[in-house]
Amino acid sequence: MDTHRHGPTAPAPADDTDAVLAGVGPRLRALRTARNATLDQLSAETGISVSTLSRLESGQRRPALELLLPLARVHGVPLDELVGAPETGDPRVHLRAVAWRGGSILPLSRGGSGLQAFKHVIPASVPEGTPELRTHDGWDWLYVLKGRLRVVLGEHDLVLPAGEAAEFDTRTPHWFGRVGPGDVEFLSLFGRQGERMHVRAAPPGRFE
């Protein structure tokens, strides 16, 4: 009998469920790092201990509803997006912006364990901030689409105009924000440590 038309849908195999749950950790890490938030900050926002958050992101802790609900609220994403639906063959990414320091972050990829793409928008109404340098595992690549982006990277204090790119190891203390008049828009690609981009558009010696 064709159960898709004449009967109830069979439950998803356990392997499929495990695969979906295995993608939650990398997705949580990508959302947190896109907001440039530390585990300590996320713990204060959600009431979940740092050790539990770390184990969730690394896949050592199985995600449960009572943990996912506050995380979805803080990250500003629907619960089903946080968990991630199985592939349906539709290549489109349904964009949902996440609030970030007065601006917004738009995920441009589905999540998972590979490189993650984001578009950041910082409106002109957001004051030029005081750098608060942070670190986390990973590698980041930035490309400025509009305006001027200030990037503080360790001892370097740089201003990137539209059309300029930079990449760096996120274990180096870093911060970025708008500078000058007008909105700032930029793209970022983030990967876990070791997933380095194959592009270096910064002029030679810029980070040396």
Short mmCIF file of C-alpha atoms in Angstrom, two decimals:
data_model
loop_
_atom_site.label_atom_id
_atom_site.label_comp_id
_atom_site.label_asym_id
_atom_site.label_seq_id
_atom_site.Cartn_x
_atom_site.Cartn_y
_atom_site.Cartn_z
CA MET A 1 0.00 0.00 0.00
CA ASP A 2 1.15 3.52 -0.78
CA THR A 3 1.31 4.91 2.76
CA HIS A 4 2.09 8.42 1.49
CA ARG A 5 -1.43 8.59 0.00
CA HIS A 6 -3.54 6.01 1.82
CA GLY A 7 -2.13 5.68 5.29
CA PRO A 8 -0.10 7.29 8.08
CA THR A 9 3.47 8.26 7.39
CA ALA A 10 5.95 5.83 8.85
CA PRO A 11 8.15 7.25 11.63
CA ALA A 12 11.57 8.48 10.62
CA PRO A 13 14.34 5.94 11.14
CA ALA A 14 16.45 6.39 14.24
CA ASP A 15 19.48 7.11 12.04
CA ASP A 16 17.66 10.09 10.48
CA THR A 17 16.76 11.48 13.91
CA ASP A 18 20.35 11.07 15.11
CA ALA A 19 21.61 12.88 12.00
CA VAL A 20 19.25 15.81 12.62
CA LEU A 21 20.25 16.07 16.28
CA ALA A 22 23.95 15.83 15.36
CA GLY A 23 23.57 19.05 13.36
CA VAL A 24 22.24 21.04 16.31
CA GLY A 25 25.63 21.55 17.98
CA PRO A 26 27.39 23.15 14.96
CA ARG A 27 24.28 25.26 14.32
CA LEU A 28 24.29 26.54 17.90
CA ARG A 29 27.99 27.38 17.67
CA ALA A 30 27.47 29.23 14.36
CA LEU A 31 24.61 31.31 15.79
CA ARG A 32 26.61 32.24 18.89
CA THR A 33 29.80 33.15 17.02
CA ALA A 34 27.78 35.17 14.49
CA ARG A 35 26.65 37.33 17.42
CA ASN A 36 30.26 37.45 18.64
CA ALA A 37 29.03 36.19 22.02
CA THR A 38 31.02 34.10 24.47
CA LEU A 39 29.77 31.02 26.28
CA ASP A 40 29.75 33.05 29.50
CA GLN A 41 27.50 35.68 27.94
CA LEU A 42 25.15 33.07 26.51
CA SER A 43 25.00 31.37 29.89
CA ALA A 44 23.95 34.64 31.53
CA GLU A 45 21.27 35.18 28.87
CA THR A 46 19.77 31.68 29.04
CA GLY A 47 20.49 30.45 32.58
CA ILE A 48 22.19 27.36 31.11
CA SER A 49 25.59 26.52 32.55
CA VAL A 50 28.72 27.12 30.48
CA SER A 51 29.66 23.44 30.67
CA THR A 52 26.25 22.38 29.34
CA LEU A 53 26.42 24.91 26.49
CA SER A 54 29.90 23.73 25.58
CA ARG A 55 28.79 20.09 25.54
CA LEU A 56 25.75 20.97 23.39
CA GLU A 57 27.92 22.74 20.82
CA SER A 58 30.46 19.92 20.71
CA GLY A 59 27.78 17.24 20.39
CA GLN A 60 28.62 15.63 23.73
CA ARG A 61 25.20 16.54 25.17
CA ARG A 62 21.98 15.44 23.48
CA PRO A 63 19.77 18.52 22.90
CA ALA A 64 16.55 18.55 24.91
CA LEU A 65 13.52 20.82 24.56
CA GLU A 66 14.10 22.61 27.88
CA LEU A 67 17.57 23.60 26.62
CA LEU A 68 16.64 24.46 23.04
CA LEU A 69 13.71 26.75 23.89
CA PRO A 70 15.75 29.45 25.72
CA LEU A 71 18.52 29.18 23.11
CA ALA A 72 16.05 29.73 20.26
CA ARG A 73 14.62 32.75 22.11
CA VAL A 74 18.02 34.35 22.74
CA HIS A 75 19.25 33.74 19.18
CA GLY A 76 15.97 34.99 17.75
CA VAL A 77 15.29 31.96 15.55
CA PRO A 78 12.32 29.55 15.41
CA LEU A 79 12.79 26.25 17.19
CA ASP A 80 12.40 24.24 13.98
CA GLU A 81 15.19 26.26 12.37
CA LEU A 82 17.43 25.68 15.37
CA VAL A 83 16.92 21.92 15.09
CA GLY A 84 17.05 21.93 11.29
CA ALA A 85 14.64 20.06 9.07
CA PRO A 86 15.82 17.17 6.85
CA GLU A 87 16.72 18.06 3.28
CA THR A 88 13.73 18.37 0.97
CA GLY A 89 15.61 18.99 -2.25
CA ASP A 90 14.84 22.73 -2.19
CA PRO A 91 18.20 24.55 -2.40
CA ARG A 92 16.80 27.88 -1.23
CA VAL A 93 17.73 29.21 2.20
CA HIS A 94 14.79 30.81 4.02
CA LEU A 95 16.33 33.97 5.44
CA ARG A 96 15.51 35.09 8.97
CA ALA A 97 17.47 37.95 10.50
CA VAL A 98 18.90 37.75 14.03
CA ALA A 99 19.18 40.95 16.09
CA TRP A 100 22.79 41.84 16.93
CA ARG A 101 24.11 44.93 18.78
CA GLY A 102 21.49 47.23 17.30
CA GLY A 103 21.89 45.76 13.82
CA SER A 104 21.10 42.39 12.31
CA ILE A 105 22.72 39.20 11.06
CA LEU A 106 21.20 37.28 8.18
CA PRO A 107 22.29 33.60 7.94
CA LEU A 108 22.94 32.77 4.27
CA SER A 109 23.53 29.04 4.77
CA ARG A 110 21.58 26.20 6.34
CA GLY A 111 24.00 25.49 9.19
CA GLY A 112 25.83 22.25 9.79
CA SER A 113 29.46 21.39 10.35
CA GLY A 114 30.99 23.19 7.34
CA LEU A 115 31.60 26.84 6.58
CA GLN A 116 28.78 29.21 7.55
CA ALA A 117 27.87 32.36 5.59
CA PHE A 118 26.29 35.49 7.11
CA LYS A 119 25.37 39.02 6.04
CA HIS A 120 25.79 41.68 8.74
CA VAL A 121 24.02 45.05 8.69
CA ILE A 122 24.93 47.86 11.11
CA PRO A 123 22.63 50.89 10.63
CA ALA A 124 23.99 54.43 10.83
CA SER A 125 21.81 54.90 13.92
CA VAL A 126 24.08 52.54 15.89
CA PRO A 127 26.78 54.57 17.69
CA GLU A 128 30.41 53.83 16.98
CA GLY A 129 31.19 51.37 19.75
CA THR A 130 34.10 50.95 22.13
CA PRO A 131 36.03 47.79 21.18
CA GLU A 132 35.44 44.80 23.46
CA LEU A 133 37.83 42.16 22.18
CA ARG A 134 36.76 38.50 22.33
CA THR A 135 38.15 35.15 21.26
CA HIS A 136 36.72 31.79 20.17
CA ASP A 137 37.81 28.83 18.08
CA GLY A 138 37.49 29.20 14.34
CA TRP A 139 38.54 31.17 11.27
CA ASP A 140 36.67 34.20 9.93
CA TRP A 141 36.64 35.94 6.54
CA LEU A 142 35.03 39.38 6.07
CA TYR A 143 34.10 41.29 2.92
CA VAL A 144 32.70 44.83 3.17
CA LEU A 145 29.77 45.55 0.85
CA LYS A 146 28.90 49.08 1.97
CA GLY A 147 30.28 51.73 4.32
CA ARG A 148 33.41 51.48 6.45
CA LEU A 149 34.02 48.64 8.91
CA ARG A 150 36.41 49.05 11.81
CA VAL A 151 38.23 45.81 12.65
CA VAL A 152 40.35 45.56 15.80
CA LEU A 153 42.52 42.46 15.66
CA GLY A 154 44.99 42.05 18.50
CA GLU A 155 47.27 45.09 18.32
CA HIS A 156 45.98 46.11 14.87
CA ASP A 157 43.23 48.71 14.46
CA LEU A 158 42.05 48.73 10.82
CA VAL A 159 39.32 50.45 8.78
CA LEU A 160 38.06 48.45 5.79
CA PRO A 161 36.16 50.36 3.07
CA ALA A 162 33.67 48.77 0.67
CA GLY A 163 35.34 46.20 -1.56
CA GLU A 164 38.05 45.21 0.91
CA ALA A 165 38.34 41.81 2.63
CA ALA A 166 40.18 40.38 5.62
CA GLU A 167 40.60 36.98 7.25
CA PHE A 168 41.91 35.96 10.65
CA ASP A 169 42.15 33.26 13.28
CA THR A 170 39.34 33.99 15.76
CA ARG A 171 41.52 32.84 18.66
CA THR A 172 43.16 36.26 18.22
CA PRO A 173 41.28 38.86 20.32
CA HIS A 174 39.03 40.74 17.88
CA TRP A 175 36.12 43.17 17.52
CA PHE A 176 34.39 44.94 14.63
CA GLY A 177 31.90 47.79 14.28
CA ARG A 178 30.85 50.67 12.06
CA VAL A 179 32.89 53.85 11.64
CA GLY A 180 32.04 57.07 9.82
CA PRO A 181 28.68 58.11 8.36
CA GLY A 182 26.17 55.73 6.81
CA ASP A 183 25.18 52.11 7.20
CA VAL A 184 27.70 49.28 7.10
CA GLU A 185 27.02 45.97 5.38
CA PHE A 186 29.47 43.10 5.18
CA LEU A 187 29.60 39.38 4.51
CA SER A 188 31.33 36.87 6.74
CA LEU A 189 32.33 33.25 6.30
CA PHE A 190 33.01 31.40 9.50
CA GLY A 191 34.55 27.97 9.91
CA ARG A 192 35.67 25.88 12.80
CA GLN A 193 39.41 25.83 13.46
CA GLY A 194 41.26 24.31 10.52
CA GLU A 195 38.61 25.19 7.92
CA ARG A 196 40.61 28.10 6.54
CA MET A 197 39.31 30.12 3.60
CA HIS A 198 41.15 29.83 0.30
CA VAL A 199 41.06 33.61 -0.25
CA ARG A 200 43.38 36.28 1.09
CA ALA A 201 42.40 39.64 -0.32
CA ALA A 202 44.12 41.81 2.27
CA PRO A 203 47.25 43.60 0.96
CA PRO A 204 50.55 41.84 1.76
CA GLY A 205 51.84 42.69 5.19
CA ARG A 206 48.49 44.06 6.45
CA PHE A 207 48.38 41.63 9.37
CA GLU A 208 52.12 41.25 9.86
#
